[in-house]
Amino acid sequence: MLADIGPEVQAALAGQDAALPDDPLALLDRVFDAAPSFYFREGPLTVRTDRRWYSTLPEAGAGAPLLVLRRWPGDSVAAFYLLDGAFPTEPGAVVAPPPFPDAAVSAATRDGGRRWELTLPDRLGERRAEWLERPVPEAAFRLGVLLVPGDAGLGPETLDDRWIELRAVAGRVEIQLERTVRVTPLPAGTAAAVPDLGDAPGRADEGADPWQVAQGHGFTLGMPPGLKVKRLRGVPAPQPVPGQVLWIRGRFIDRDGTEVAVGDGRRAGYVAEVASPASAWRRGHEAPLGAPGARRVSGEEFDVAREATGCREARAERWQEPGFDGDWLVFRLGFSDRGVEIGLPVAAGRESLALFWIPLTWRPGDRPPAPPPIDAAARFGIRFEKLQGRERRTHPMTEGYLAVPGLRMQIAKGWWVIANLRSTDGFPVQIVDSDGNVAGRLVRLDLEQIGPIAPDEGWMEEKRPRSYGAQEVRRRRDGTWLYLTPYGYAFRLEPLELDASSAKVWDRSARTVQLNRPRK
């Protein structure tokens, strides 16, 4: 419950005479009162939070929430909506279901209003959520609050604490009726838009989940699955580190079955940039930026990282910090004009090879991200073959080739692929842009799932399907392509929302599809 509070709140709590209460709500009240709270105002809403919360702009469009608040590092979400229509209070009144048509909804319960438990579909699975509706006295609308907890990189056992924090924030809403003039409540029957929910809670498995690509300012860095990475732009980290550009915390099971835990409630990993590093830093004599009171246990040159990244010198070190039962793994990459320090407070799994692979994946922004140490999708026969060297110069508009059983296609520069590692065959395969936004997906279907294609569905028939190796190829104006094979199945390439320039690139990639007979 006290995870991620900043130094000023820690000092205020430590300076109080009374012992911290065991009751979680009373403890949250103490945190609220320990330092000036944050007030978030939007339209008629005012929400008071402690200093671990921040707001993000909701996506524009119909059904968007009025206000979105996130608890550090952003995977716990509280979204606030105004709903048209007064709160029904008459006995036996018909209660409208939550405005999320794609969600699985349980029965409502009374809780100072009404509360529903939801299961929301997410791009990588499902998320548990709650929907609260509360009356607004003397108003022809009501308040709706969507609560979705994350684990903040501390593991699924912390979800109960996140629920308590979310409900506490939802209970601190004030509404000023005089400020509702310019706000249009969500009309009855209109679907509410779900904000970006961030990473789902739970421990990842390196053997089943893909490595990530973390985007820094002018560089990329590979990260094992399960580590939550936040780029620090506008929202400072709870425990500031000089020169910090990335914040890291999480848990996963590595390829050897070892449980790895990076960070705790007070410590998180980081990537920091050091301008004109001194020789003491380059030799590993300076304490880690994130643990200035630590003492060095061991350290040596890390030549394999120097060779992989092109830096002048590289080091791997182990440090111990008073009050921390784990170890700090610190990697230093020294370039001619700057240094990069990667600090990982490892609570468990210090010897995991996955942690030592992280510094090897540092790449400048003008180079493609490093390949992961293991390809978890290979067991499905799904590969992403990135262009290298001369091929990359010869084909500057191509990032690489996606190969799945029965199909091969070009992927445009700046786009990547992610197989569905939780499925039995790796499908659907997501195509994402460099910011991690899903541009579209490739789906494999049995011909029985398609059925007859009606003329009014907007399909246009390609005149030369054999050039694709297909029996039939159809496409729609929205960018969806359908490739029917002679082998009893089909592939559907379907985009999400694309702007005009991305739609052209998507179409160009779709025209590179080549079907082939999959090996038995």
PDB file of N, CA and C in Angstrom, residues 233-322:
ATOM      1  N   ARG A 233       8.416  11.043 -19.515  1.00  0.00           N
ATOM      2  CA  ARG A 233       8.126  12.255 -20.282  1.00  0.00           C
ATOM      3  C   ARG A 233       6.994  12.995 -19.591  1.00  0.00           C
ATOM      4  N   GLY A 234       7.324  14.045 -18.853  1.00  0.00           N
ATOM      5  CA  GLY A 234       6.302  14.866 -18.212  1.00  0.00           C
ATOM      6  C   GLY A 234       5.875  14.394 -16.840  1.00  0.00           C
ATOM      7  N   VAL A 235       5.976  13.096 -16.557  1.00  0.00           N
ATOM      8  CA  VAL A 235       5.583  12.563 -15.261  1.00  0.00           C
ATOM      9  C   VAL A 235       6.835  12.024 -14.585  1.00  0.00           C
ATOM     10  N   PRO A 236       7.289  12.652 -13.484  1.00  0.00           N
ATOM     11  CA  PRO A 236       8.532  12.202 -12.845  1.00  0.00           C
ATOM     12  C   PRO A 236       8.343  10.883 -12.111  1.00  0.00           C
ATOM     13  N   ALA A 237       9.430  10.124 -11.979  1.00  0.00           N
ATOM     14  CA  ALA A 237       9.400   8.875 -11.232  1.00  0.00           C
ATOM     15  C   ALA A 237       9.275   9.157  -9.742  1.00  0.00           C
ATOM     16  N   PRO A 238       8.656   8.236  -8.974  1.00  0.00           N
ATOM     17  CA  PRO A 238       8.504   8.460  -7.535  1.00  0.00           C
ATOM     18  C   PRO A 238       9.834   8.653  -6.816  1.00  0.00           C
ATOM     19  N   GLN A 239      10.842   7.865  -7.197  1.00  0.00           N
ATOM     20  CA  GLN A 239      12.178   7.998  -6.608  1.00  0.00           C
ATOM     21  C   GLN A 239      13.114   8.521  -7.694  1.00  0.00           C
ATOM     22  N   PRO A 240      13.345   9.821  -7.747  1.00  0.00           N
ATOM     23  CA  PRO A 240      14.115  10.386  -8.867  1.00  0.00           C
ATOM     24  C   PRO A 240      15.557   9.896  -8.889  1.00  0.00           C
ATOM     25  N   VAL A 241      16.047   9.672 -10.113  1.00  0.00           N
ATOM     26  CA  VAL A 241      17.428   9.273 -10.359  1.00  0.00           C
ATOM     27  C   VAL A 241      18.017  10.271 -11.349  1.00  0.00           C
ATOM     28  N   PRO A 242      19.194  10.836 -11.078  1.00  0.00           N
ATOM     29  CA  PRO A 242      19.782  11.809 -12.018  1.00  0.00           C
ATOM     30  C   PRO A 242      19.940  11.236 -13.422  1.00  0.00           C
ATOM     31  N   GLY A 243      19.479  11.977 -14.410  1.00  0.00           N
ATOM     32  CA  GLY A 243      19.636  11.566 -15.795  1.00  0.00           C
ATOM     33  C   GLY A 243      18.736  10.436 -16.230  1.00  0.00           C
ATOM     34  N   GLN A 244      17.749  10.066 -15.406  1.00  0.00           N
ATOM     35  CA  GLN A 244      16.922   8.902 -15.711  1.00  0.00           C
ATOM     36  C   GLN A 244      16.012   9.163 -16.906  1.00  0.00           C
ATOM     37  N   VAL A 245      15.951   8.189 -17.821  1.00  0.00           N
ATOM     38  CA  VAL A 245      15.069   8.288 -18.984  1.00  0.00           C
ATOM     39  C   VAL A 245      14.058   7.142 -19.037  1.00  0.00           C
ATOM     40  N   LEU A 246      14.360   6.004 -18.385  1.00  0.00           N
ATOM     41  CA  LEU A 246      13.432   4.879 -18.328  1.00  0.00           C
ATOM     42  C   LEU A 246      13.320   4.382 -16.889  1.00  0.00           C
ATOM     43  N   TRP A 247      12.114   3.973 -16.521  1.00  0.00           N
ATOM     44  CA  TRP A 247      11.814   3.378 -15.207  1.00  0.00           C
ATOM     45  C   TRP A 247      11.424   1.930 -15.446  1.00  0.00           C
ATOM     46  N   ILE A 248      11.912   0.992 -14.590  1.00  0.00           N
ATOM     47  CA  ILE A 248      11.737  -0.440 -14.846  1.00  0.00           C
ATOM     48  C   ILE A 248      11.365  -1.156 -13.546  1.00  0.00           C
ATOM     49  N   ARG A 249      10.362  -2.015 -13.614  1.00  0.00           N
ATOM     50  CA  ARG A 249      10.054  -2.900 -12.478  1.00  0.00           C
ATOM     51  C   ARG A 249       9.190  -4.052 -12.976  1.00  0.00           C
ATOM     52  N   GLY A 250       9.325  -5.230 -12.381  1.00  0.00           N
ATOM     53  CA  GLY A 250       8.463  -6.327 -12.790  1.00  0.00           C
ATOM     54  C   GLY A 250       8.973  -7.676 -12.338  1.00  0.00           C
ATOM     55  N   ARG A 251       8.232  -8.707 -12.707  1.00  0.00           N
ATOM     56  CA  ARG A 251       8.538 -10.079 -12.347  1.00  0.00           C
ATOM     57  C   ARG A 251       8.338 -10.972 -13.569  1.00  0.00           C
ATOM     58  N   PHE A 252       9.148 -12.021 -13.686  1.00  0.00           N
ATOM     59  CA  PHE A 252       8.966 -12.997 -14.760  1.00  0.00           C
ATOM     60  C   PHE A 252       9.701 -14.282 -14.392  1.00  0.00           C
ATOM     61  N   ILE A 253       9.382 -15.334 -15.128  1.00  0.00           N
ATOM     62  CA  ILE A 253      10.082 -16.607 -15.015  1.00  0.00           C
ATOM     63  C   ILE A 253      10.998 -16.723 -16.225  1.00  0.00           C
ATOM     64  N   ASP A 254      12.283 -16.935 -15.993  1.00  0.00           N
ATOM     65  CA  ASP A 254      13.217 -16.930 -17.117  1.00  0.00           C
ATOM     66  C   ASP A 254      13.243 -18.284 -17.810  1.00  0.00           C
ATOM     67  N   ARG A 255      14.078 -18.395 -18.837  1.00  0.00           N
ATOM     68  CA  ARG A 255      14.107 -19.586 -19.679  1.00  0.00           C
ATOM     69  C   ARG A 255      14.507 -20.844 -18.908  1.00  0.00           C
ATOM     70  N   ASP A 256      15.179 -20.672 -17.747  1.00  0.00           N
ATOM     71  CA  ASP A 256      15.598 -21.810 -16.932  1.00  0.00           C
ATOM     72  C   ASP A 256      14.596 -22.131 -15.827  1.00  0.00           C
ATOM     73  N   GLY A 257      13.451 -21.428 -15.813  1.00  0.00           N
ATOM     74  CA  GLY A 257      12.453 -21.667 -14.788  1.00  0.00           C
ATOM     75  C   GLY A 257      12.690 -20.918 -13.497  1.00  0.00           C
ATOM     76  N   THR A 258      13.633 -19.989 -13.481  1.00  0.00           N
ATOM     77  CA  THR A 258      13.940 -19.210 -12.281  1.00  0.00           C
ATOM     78  C   THR A 258      13.014 -18.005 -12.184  1.00  0.00           C
ATOM     79  N   GLU A 259      12.473 -17.754 -11.002  1.00  0.00           N
ATOM     80  CA  GLU A 259      11.660 -16.565 -10.784  1.00  0.00           C
ATOM     81  C   GLU A 259      12.573 -15.356 -10.597  1.00  0.00           C
ATOM     82  N   VAL A 260      12.317 -14.328 -11.375  1.00  0.00           N
ATOM     83  CA  VAL A 260      13.130 -13.111 -11.350  1.00  0.00           C
ATOM     84  C   VAL A 260      12.243 -11.952 -10.917  1.00  0.00           C
ATOM     85  N   ALA A 261      12.725 -11.179  -9.960  1.00  0.00           N
ATOM     86  CA  ALA A 261      11.975 -10.015  -9.479  1.00  0.00           C
ATOM     87  C   ALA A 261      12.901  -8.811  -9.491  1.00  0.00           C
ATOM     88  N   VAL A 262      12.500  -7.774 -10.204  1.00  0.00           N
ATOM     89  CA  VAL A 262      13.259  -6.530 -10.284  1.00  0.00           C
ATOM     90  C   VAL A 262      12.447  -5.434  -9.606  1.00  0.00           C
ATOM     91  N   GLY A 263      12.995  -4.858  -8.557  1.00  0.00           N
ATOM     92  CA  GLY A 263      12.343  -3.749  -7.873  1.00  0.00           C
ATOM     93  C   GLY A 263      11.439  -4.199  -6.744  1.00  0.00           C
ATOM     94  N   ASP A 264      11.148  -3.247  -5.855  1.00  0.00           N
ATOM     95  CA  ASP A 264      10.188  -3.455  -4.783  1.00  0.00           C
ATOM     96  C   ASP A 264       9.390  -2.170  -4.621  1.00  0.00           C
ATOM     97  N   GLY A 265       8.727  -2.009  -3.489  1.00  0.00           N
ATOM     98  CA  GLY A 265       7.878  -0.835  -3.320  1.00  0.00           C
ATOM     99  C   GLY A 265       8.615   0.484  -3.278  1.00  0.00           C
ATOM    100  N   ARG A 266       9.921   0.447  -2.956  1.00  0.00           N
ATOM    101  CA  ARG A 266      10.710   1.684  -2.862  1.00  0.00           C
ATOM    102  C   ARG A 266      11.742   1.810  -3.972  1.00  0.00           C
ATOM    103  N   ARG A 267      12.104   0.695  -4.587  1.00  0.00           N
ATOM    104  CA  ARG A 267      13.172   0.729  -5.580  1.00  0.00           C
ATOM    105  C   ARG A 267      12.654   0.250  -6.929  1.00  0.00           C
ATOM    106  N   ALA A 268      13.168   0.846  -7.966  1.00  0.00           N
ATOM    107  CA  ALA A 268      12.854   0.419  -9.325  1.00  0.00           C
ATOM    108  C   ALA A 268      14.127   0.499 -10.147  1.00  0.00           C
ATOM    109  N   GLY A 269      14.172  -0.281 -11.207  1.00  0.00           N
ATOM    110  CA  GLY A 269      15.292  -0.193 -12.111  1.00  0.00           C
ATOM    111  C   GLY A 269      15.212   1.071 -12.948  1.00  0.00           C
ATOM    112  N   TYR A 270      16.280   1.376 -13.624  1.00  0.00           N
ATOM    113  CA  TYR A 270      16.327   2.617 -14.396  1.00  0.00           C
ATOM    114  C   TYR A 270      17.352   2.498 -15.515  1.00  0.00           C
ATOM    115  N   VAL A 271      17.183   3.342 -16.506  1.00  0.00           N
ATOM    116  CA  VAL A 271      18.207   3.632 -17.493  1.00  0.00           C
ATOM    117  C   VAL A 271      18.460   5.127 -17.404  1.00  0.00           C
ATOM    118  N   ALA A 272      19.698   5.486 -17.179  1.00  0.00           N
ATOM    119  CA  ALA A 272      20.058   6.896 -17.031  1.00  0.00           C
ATOM    120  C   ALA A 272      21.185   7.233 -17.997  1.00  0.00           C
ATOM    121  N   GLU A 273      21.165   8.459 -18.476  1.00  0.00           N
ATOM    122  CA  GLU A 273      22.221   8.945 -19.353  1.00  0.00           C
ATOM    123  C   GLU A 273      23.146   9.859 -18.558  1.00  0.00           C
ATOM    124  N   VAL A 274      24.436   9.678 -18.761  1.00  0.00           N
ATOM    125  CA  VAL A 274      25.457  10.440 -18.048  1.00  0.00           C
ATOM    126  C   VAL A 274      26.210  11.284 -19.057  1.00  0.00           C
ATOM    127  N   ALA A 275      26.118  12.592 -18.922  1.00  0.00           N
ATOM    128  CA  ALA A 275      26.818  13.491 -19.839  1.00  0.00           C
ATOM    129  C   ALA A 275      28.289  13.594 -19.439  1.00  0.00           C
ATOM    130  N   SER A 276      29.177  13.416 -20.391  1.00  0.00           N
ATOM    131  CA  SER A 276      30.630  13.527 -20.163  1.00  0.00           C
ATOM    132  C   SER A 276      31.053  12.784 -18.898  1.00  0.00           C
ATOM    133  N   PRO A 277      30.879  11.482 -18.847  1.00  0.00           N
ATOM    134  CA  PRO A 277      31.178  10.726 -17.630  1.00  0.00           C
ATOM    135  C   PRO A 277      32.653  10.813 -17.240  1.00  0.00           C
ATOM    136  N   ALA A 278      32.892  10.916 -15.927  1.00  0.00           N
ATOM    137  CA  ALA A 278      34.258  10.981 -15.417  1.00  0.00           C
ATOM    138  C   ALA A 278      34.906   9.605 -15.492  1.00  0.00           C
ATOM    139  N   SER A 279      36.219   9.598 -15.368  1.00  0.00           N
ATOM    140  CA  SER A 279      36.948   8.325 -15.438  1.00  0.00           C
ATOM    141  C   SER A 279      36.549   7.396 -14.302  1.00  0.00           C
ATOM    142  N   ALA A 280      36.182   7.961 -13.146  1.00  0.00           N
ATOM    143  CA  ALA A 280      35.748   7.113 -12.028  1.00  0.00           C
ATOM    144  C   ALA A 280      34.471   6.356 -12.383  1.00  0.00           C
ATOM    145  N   TRP A 281      33.571   7.021 -13.116  1.00  0.00           N
ATOM    146  CA  TRP A 281      32.354   6.326 -13.547  1.00  0.00           C
ATOM    147  C   TRP A 281      32.709   5.235 -14.550  1.00  0.00           C
ATOM    148  N   ARG A 282      33.578   5.537 -15.496  1.00  0.00           N
ATOM    149  CA  ARG A 282      33.937   4.564 -16.518  1.00  0.00           C
ATOM    150  C   ARG A 282      34.636   3.346 -15.907  1.00  0.00           C
ATOM    151  N   ARG A 283      35.354   3.518 -14.796  1.00  0.00           N
ATOM    152  CA  ARG A 283      36.050   2.397 -14.164  1.00  0.00           C
ATOM    153  C   ARG A 283      35.170   1.687 -13.137  1.00  0.00           C
ATOM    154  N   GLY A 284      33.952   2.195 -12.932  1.00  0.00           N
ATOM    155  CA  GLY A 284      33.058   1.547 -11.986  1.00  0.00           C
ATOM    156  C   GLY A 284      33.318   1.881 -10.540  1.00  0.00           C
ATOM    157  N   HIS A 285      33.975   3.008 -10.280  1.00  0.00           N
ATOM    158  CA  HIS A 285      34.274   3.402  -8.911  1.00  0.00           C
ATOM    159  C   HIS A 285      33.176   4.262  -8.296  1.00  0.00           C
ATOM    160  N   GLU A 286      32.302   4.818  -9.111  1.00  0.00           N
ATOM    161  CA  GLU A 286      31.200   5.629  -8.590  1.00  0.00           C
ATOM    162  C   GLU A 286      30.009   4.733  -8.282  1.00  0.00           C
ATOM    163  N   ALA A 287      29.328   5.032  -7.166  1.00  0.00           N
ATOM    164  CA  ALA A 287      28.155   4.255  -6.781  1.00  0.00           C
ATOM    165  C   ALA A 287      27.050   4.431  -7.813  1.00  0.00           C
ATOM    166  N   PRO A 288      26.130   3.469  -7.905  1.00  0.00           N
ATOM    167  CA  PRO A 288      25.024   3.599  -8.865  1.00  0.00           C
ATOM    168  C   PRO A 288      24.226   4.874  -8.619  1.00  0.00           C
ATOM    169  N   LEU A 289      23.757   5.476  -9.694  1.00  0.00           N
ATOM    170  CA  LEU A 289      22.968   6.700  -9.572  1.00  0.00           C
ATOM    171  C   LEU A 289      21.697   6.467  -8.770  1.00  0.00           C
ATOM    172  N   GLY A 290      21.130   5.259  -8.846  1.00  0.00           N
ATOM    173  CA  GLY A 290      19.904   4.951  -8.120  1.00  0.00           C
ATOM    174  C   GLY A 290      20.123   4.454  -6.717  1.00  0.00           C
ATOM    175  N   ALA A 291      21.376   4.238  -6.316  1.00  0.00           N
ATOM    176  CA  ALA A 291      21.686   3.750  -4.970  1.00  0.00           C
ATOM    177  C   ALA A 291      23.006   4.353  -4.528  1.00  0.00           C
ATOM    178  N   PRO A 292      23.040   5.666  -4.254  1.00  0.00           N
ATOM    179  CA  PRO A 292      24.310   6.340  -3.948  1.00  0.00           C
ATOM    180  C   PRO A 292      24.983   5.839  -2.672  1.00  0.00           C
ATOM    181  N   GLY A 293      24.222   5.173  -1.782  1.00  0.00           N
ATOM    182  CA  GLY A 293      24.817   4.652  -0.554  1.00  0.00           C
ATOM    183  C   GLY A 293      25.272   3.213  -0.645  1.00  0.00           C
ATOM    184  N   ALA A 294      25.234   2.622  -1.833  1.00  0.00           N
ATOM    185  CA  ALA A 294      25.584   1.211  -1.981  1.00  0.00           C
ATOM    186  C   ALA A 294      27.100   1.033  -2.009  1.00  0.00           C
ATOM    187  N   ARG A 295      27.542  -0.200  -1.710  1.00  0.00           N
ATOM    188  CA  ARG A 295      28.959  -0.548  -1.813  1.00  0.00           C
ATOM    189  C   ARG A 295      29.131  -1.635  -2.874  1.00  0.00           C
ATOM    190  N   ARG A 296      30.258  -1.558  -3.591  1.00  0.00           N
ATOM    191  CA  ARG A 296      30.487  -2.508  -4.668  1.00  0.00           C
ATOM    192  C   ARG A 296      30.959  -3.845  -4.113  1.00  0.00           C
ATOM    193  N   VAL A 297      30.353  -4.922  -4.624  1.00  0.00           N
ATOM    194  CA  VAL A 297      30.746  -6.277  -4.243  1.00  0.00           C
ATOM    195  C   VAL A 297      31.686  -6.869  -5.282  1.00  0.00           C
ATOM    196  N   SER A 298      31.369  -6.650  -6.544  1.00  0.00           N
ATOM    197  CA  SER A 298      32.206  -7.176  -7.616  1.00  0.00           C
ATOM    198  C   SER A 298      31.950  -6.366  -8.871  1.00  0.00           C
ATOM    199  N   GLY A 299      32.866  -6.462  -9.824  1.00  0.00           N
ATOM    200  CA  GLY A 299      32.707  -5.764 -11.102  1.00  0.00           C
ATOM    201  C   GLY A 299      33.814  -6.148 -12.048  1.00  0.00           C
ATOM    202  N   GLU A 300      33.491  -6.171 -13.318  1.00  0.00           N
ATOM    203  CA  GLU A 300      34.495  -6.510 -14.320  1.00  0.00           C
ATOM    204  C   GLU A 300      34.062  -5.961 -15.666  1.00  0.00           C
ATOM    205  N   GLU A 301      34.998  -5.952 -16.594  1.00  0.00           N
ATOM    206  CA  GLU A 301      34.671  -5.507 -17.944  1.00  0.00           C
ATOM    207  C   GLU A 301      33.708  -6.495 -18.587  1.00  0.00           C
ATOM    208  N   PHE A 302      32.810  -5.946 -19.412  1.00  0.00           N
ATOM    209  CA  PHE A 302      31.744  -6.749 -20.032  1.00  0.00           C
ATOM    210  C   PHE A 302      31.946  -6.655 -21.540  1.00  0.00           C
ATOM    211  N   ASP A 303      32.932  -7.381 -22.044  1.00  0.00           N
ATOM    212  CA  ASP A 303      33.346  -7.228 -23.438  1.00  0.00           C
ATOM    213  C   ASP A 303      32.246  -7.584 -24.424  1.00  0.00           C
ATOM    214  N   VAL A 304      31.413  -8.582 -24.090  1.00  0.00           N
ATOM    215  CA  VAL A 304      30.377  -8.986 -25.034  1.00  0.00           C
ATOM    216  C   VAL A 304      29.372  -7.859 -25.240  1.00  0.00           C
ATOM    217  N   ALA A 305      29.131  -7.040 -24.210  1.00  0.00           N
ATOM    218  CA  ALA A 305      28.237  -5.886 -24.363  1.00  0.00           C
ATOM    219  C   ALA A 305      28.903  -4.802 -25.201  1.00  0.00           C
ATOM    220  N   ARG A 306      30.209  -4.635 -25.031  1.00  0.00           N
ATOM    221  CA  ARG A 306      30.923  -3.641 -25.847  1.00  0.00           C
ATOM    222  C   ARG A 306      30.845  -4.013 -27.318  1.00  0.00           C
ATOM    223  N   GLU A 307      31.019  -5.290 -27.621  1.00  0.00           N
ATOM    224  CA  GLU A 307      30.974  -5.723 -29.012  1.00  0.00           C
ATOM    225  C   GLU A 307      29.568  -5.610 -29.595  1.00  0.00           C
ATOM    226  N   ALA A 308      28.554  -5.891 -28.786  1.00  0.00           N
ATOM    227  CA  ALA A 308      27.184  -5.879 -29.292  1.00  0.00           C
ATOM    228  C   ALA A 308      26.661  -4.476 -29.520  1.00  0.00           C
ATOM    229  N   THR A 309      27.085  -3.523 -28.697  1.00  0.00           N
ATOM    230  CA  THR A 309      26.516  -2.172 -28.758  1.00  0.00           C
ATOM    231  C   THR A 309      27.408  -1.175 -29.487  1.00  0.00           C
ATOM    232  N   GLY A 310      28.700  -1.492 -29.640  1.00  0.00           N
ATOM    233  CA  GLY A 310      29.607  -0.561 -30.281  1.00  0.00           C
ATOM    234  C   GLY A 310      30.131   0.520 -29.372  1.00  0.00           C
ATOM    235  N   CYS A 311      29.949   0.377 -28.053  1.00  0.00           N
ATOM    236  CA  CYS A 311      30.452   1.392 -27.127  1.00  0.00           C
ATOM    237  C   CYS A 311      31.964   1.206 -26.926  1.00  0.00           C
ATOM    238  N   ARG A 312      32.615   2.183 -26.290  1.00  0.00           N
ATOM    239  CA  ARG A 312      34.055   2.126 -26.089  1.00  0.00           C
ATOM    240  C   ARG A 312      34.432   1.182 -24.956  1.00  0.00           C
ATOM    241  N   GLU A 313      33.649   1.205 -23.869  1.00  0.00           N
ATOM    242  CA  GLU A 313      33.888   0.299 -22.760  1.00  0.00           C
ATOM    243  C   GLU A 313      32.556  -0.088 -22.139  1.00  0.00           C
ATOM    244  N   ALA A 314      32.517  -1.266 -21.556  1.00  0.00           N
ATOM    245  CA  ALA A 314      31.299  -1.753 -20.916  1.00  0.00           C
ATOM    246  C   ALA A 314      31.688  -2.498 -19.650  1.00  0.00           C
ATOM    247  N   ARG A 315      30.848  -2.355 -18.628  1.00  0.00           N
ATOM    248  CA  ARG A 315      31.123  -3.009 -17.353  1.00  0.00           C
ATOM    249  C   ARG A 315      29.841  -3.637 -16.810  1.00  0.00           C
ATOM    250  N   ALA A 316      30.017  -4.734 -16.056  1.00  0.00           N
ATOM    251  CA  ALA A 316      28.940  -5.369 -15.298  1.00  0.00           C
ATOM    252  C   ALA A 316      29.374  -5.418 -13.844  1.00  0.00           C
ATOM    253  N   GLU A 317      28.507  -4.960 -12.943  1.00  0.00           N
ATOM    254  CA  GLU A 317      28.877  -4.836 -11.535  1.00  0.00           C
ATOM    255  C   GLU A 317      27.739  -5.299 -10.634  1.00  0.00           C
ATOM    256  N   ARG A 318      28.103  -5.683  -9.403  1.00  0.00           N
ATOM    257  CA  ARG A 318      27.119  -6.017  -8.379  1.00  0.00           C
ATOM    258  C   ARG A 318      27.374  -5.141  -7.167  1.00  0.00           C
ATOM    259  N   TRP A 319      26.317  -4.512  -6.691  1.00  0.00           N
ATOM    260  CA  TRP A 319      26.394  -3.611  -5.544  1.00  0.00           C
ATOM    261  C   TRP A 319      25.354  -4.026  -4.516  1.00  0.00           C
ATOM    262  N   GLN A 320      25.622  -3.716  -3.258  1.00  0.00           N
ATOM    263  CA  GLN A 320      24.673  -3.979  -2.180  1.00  0.00           C
ATOM    264  C   GLN A 320      24.349  -2.677  -1.468  1.00  0.00           C
ATOM    265  N   GLU A 321      23.042  -2.484  -1.221  1.00  0.00           N
ATOM    266  CA  GLU A 321      22.552  -1.250  -0.606  1.00  0.00           C
ATOM    267  C   GLU A 321      22.010  -1.558   0.788  1.00  0.00           C
ATOM    268  N   PRO A 322      22.360  -0.796   1.794  1.00  0.00           N
ATOM    269  CA  PRO A 322      21.810  -1.010   3.133  1.00  0.00           C
ATOM    270  C   PRO A 322      20.280  -0.961   3.115  1.00  0.00           C
TER     271      PRO A 322
END
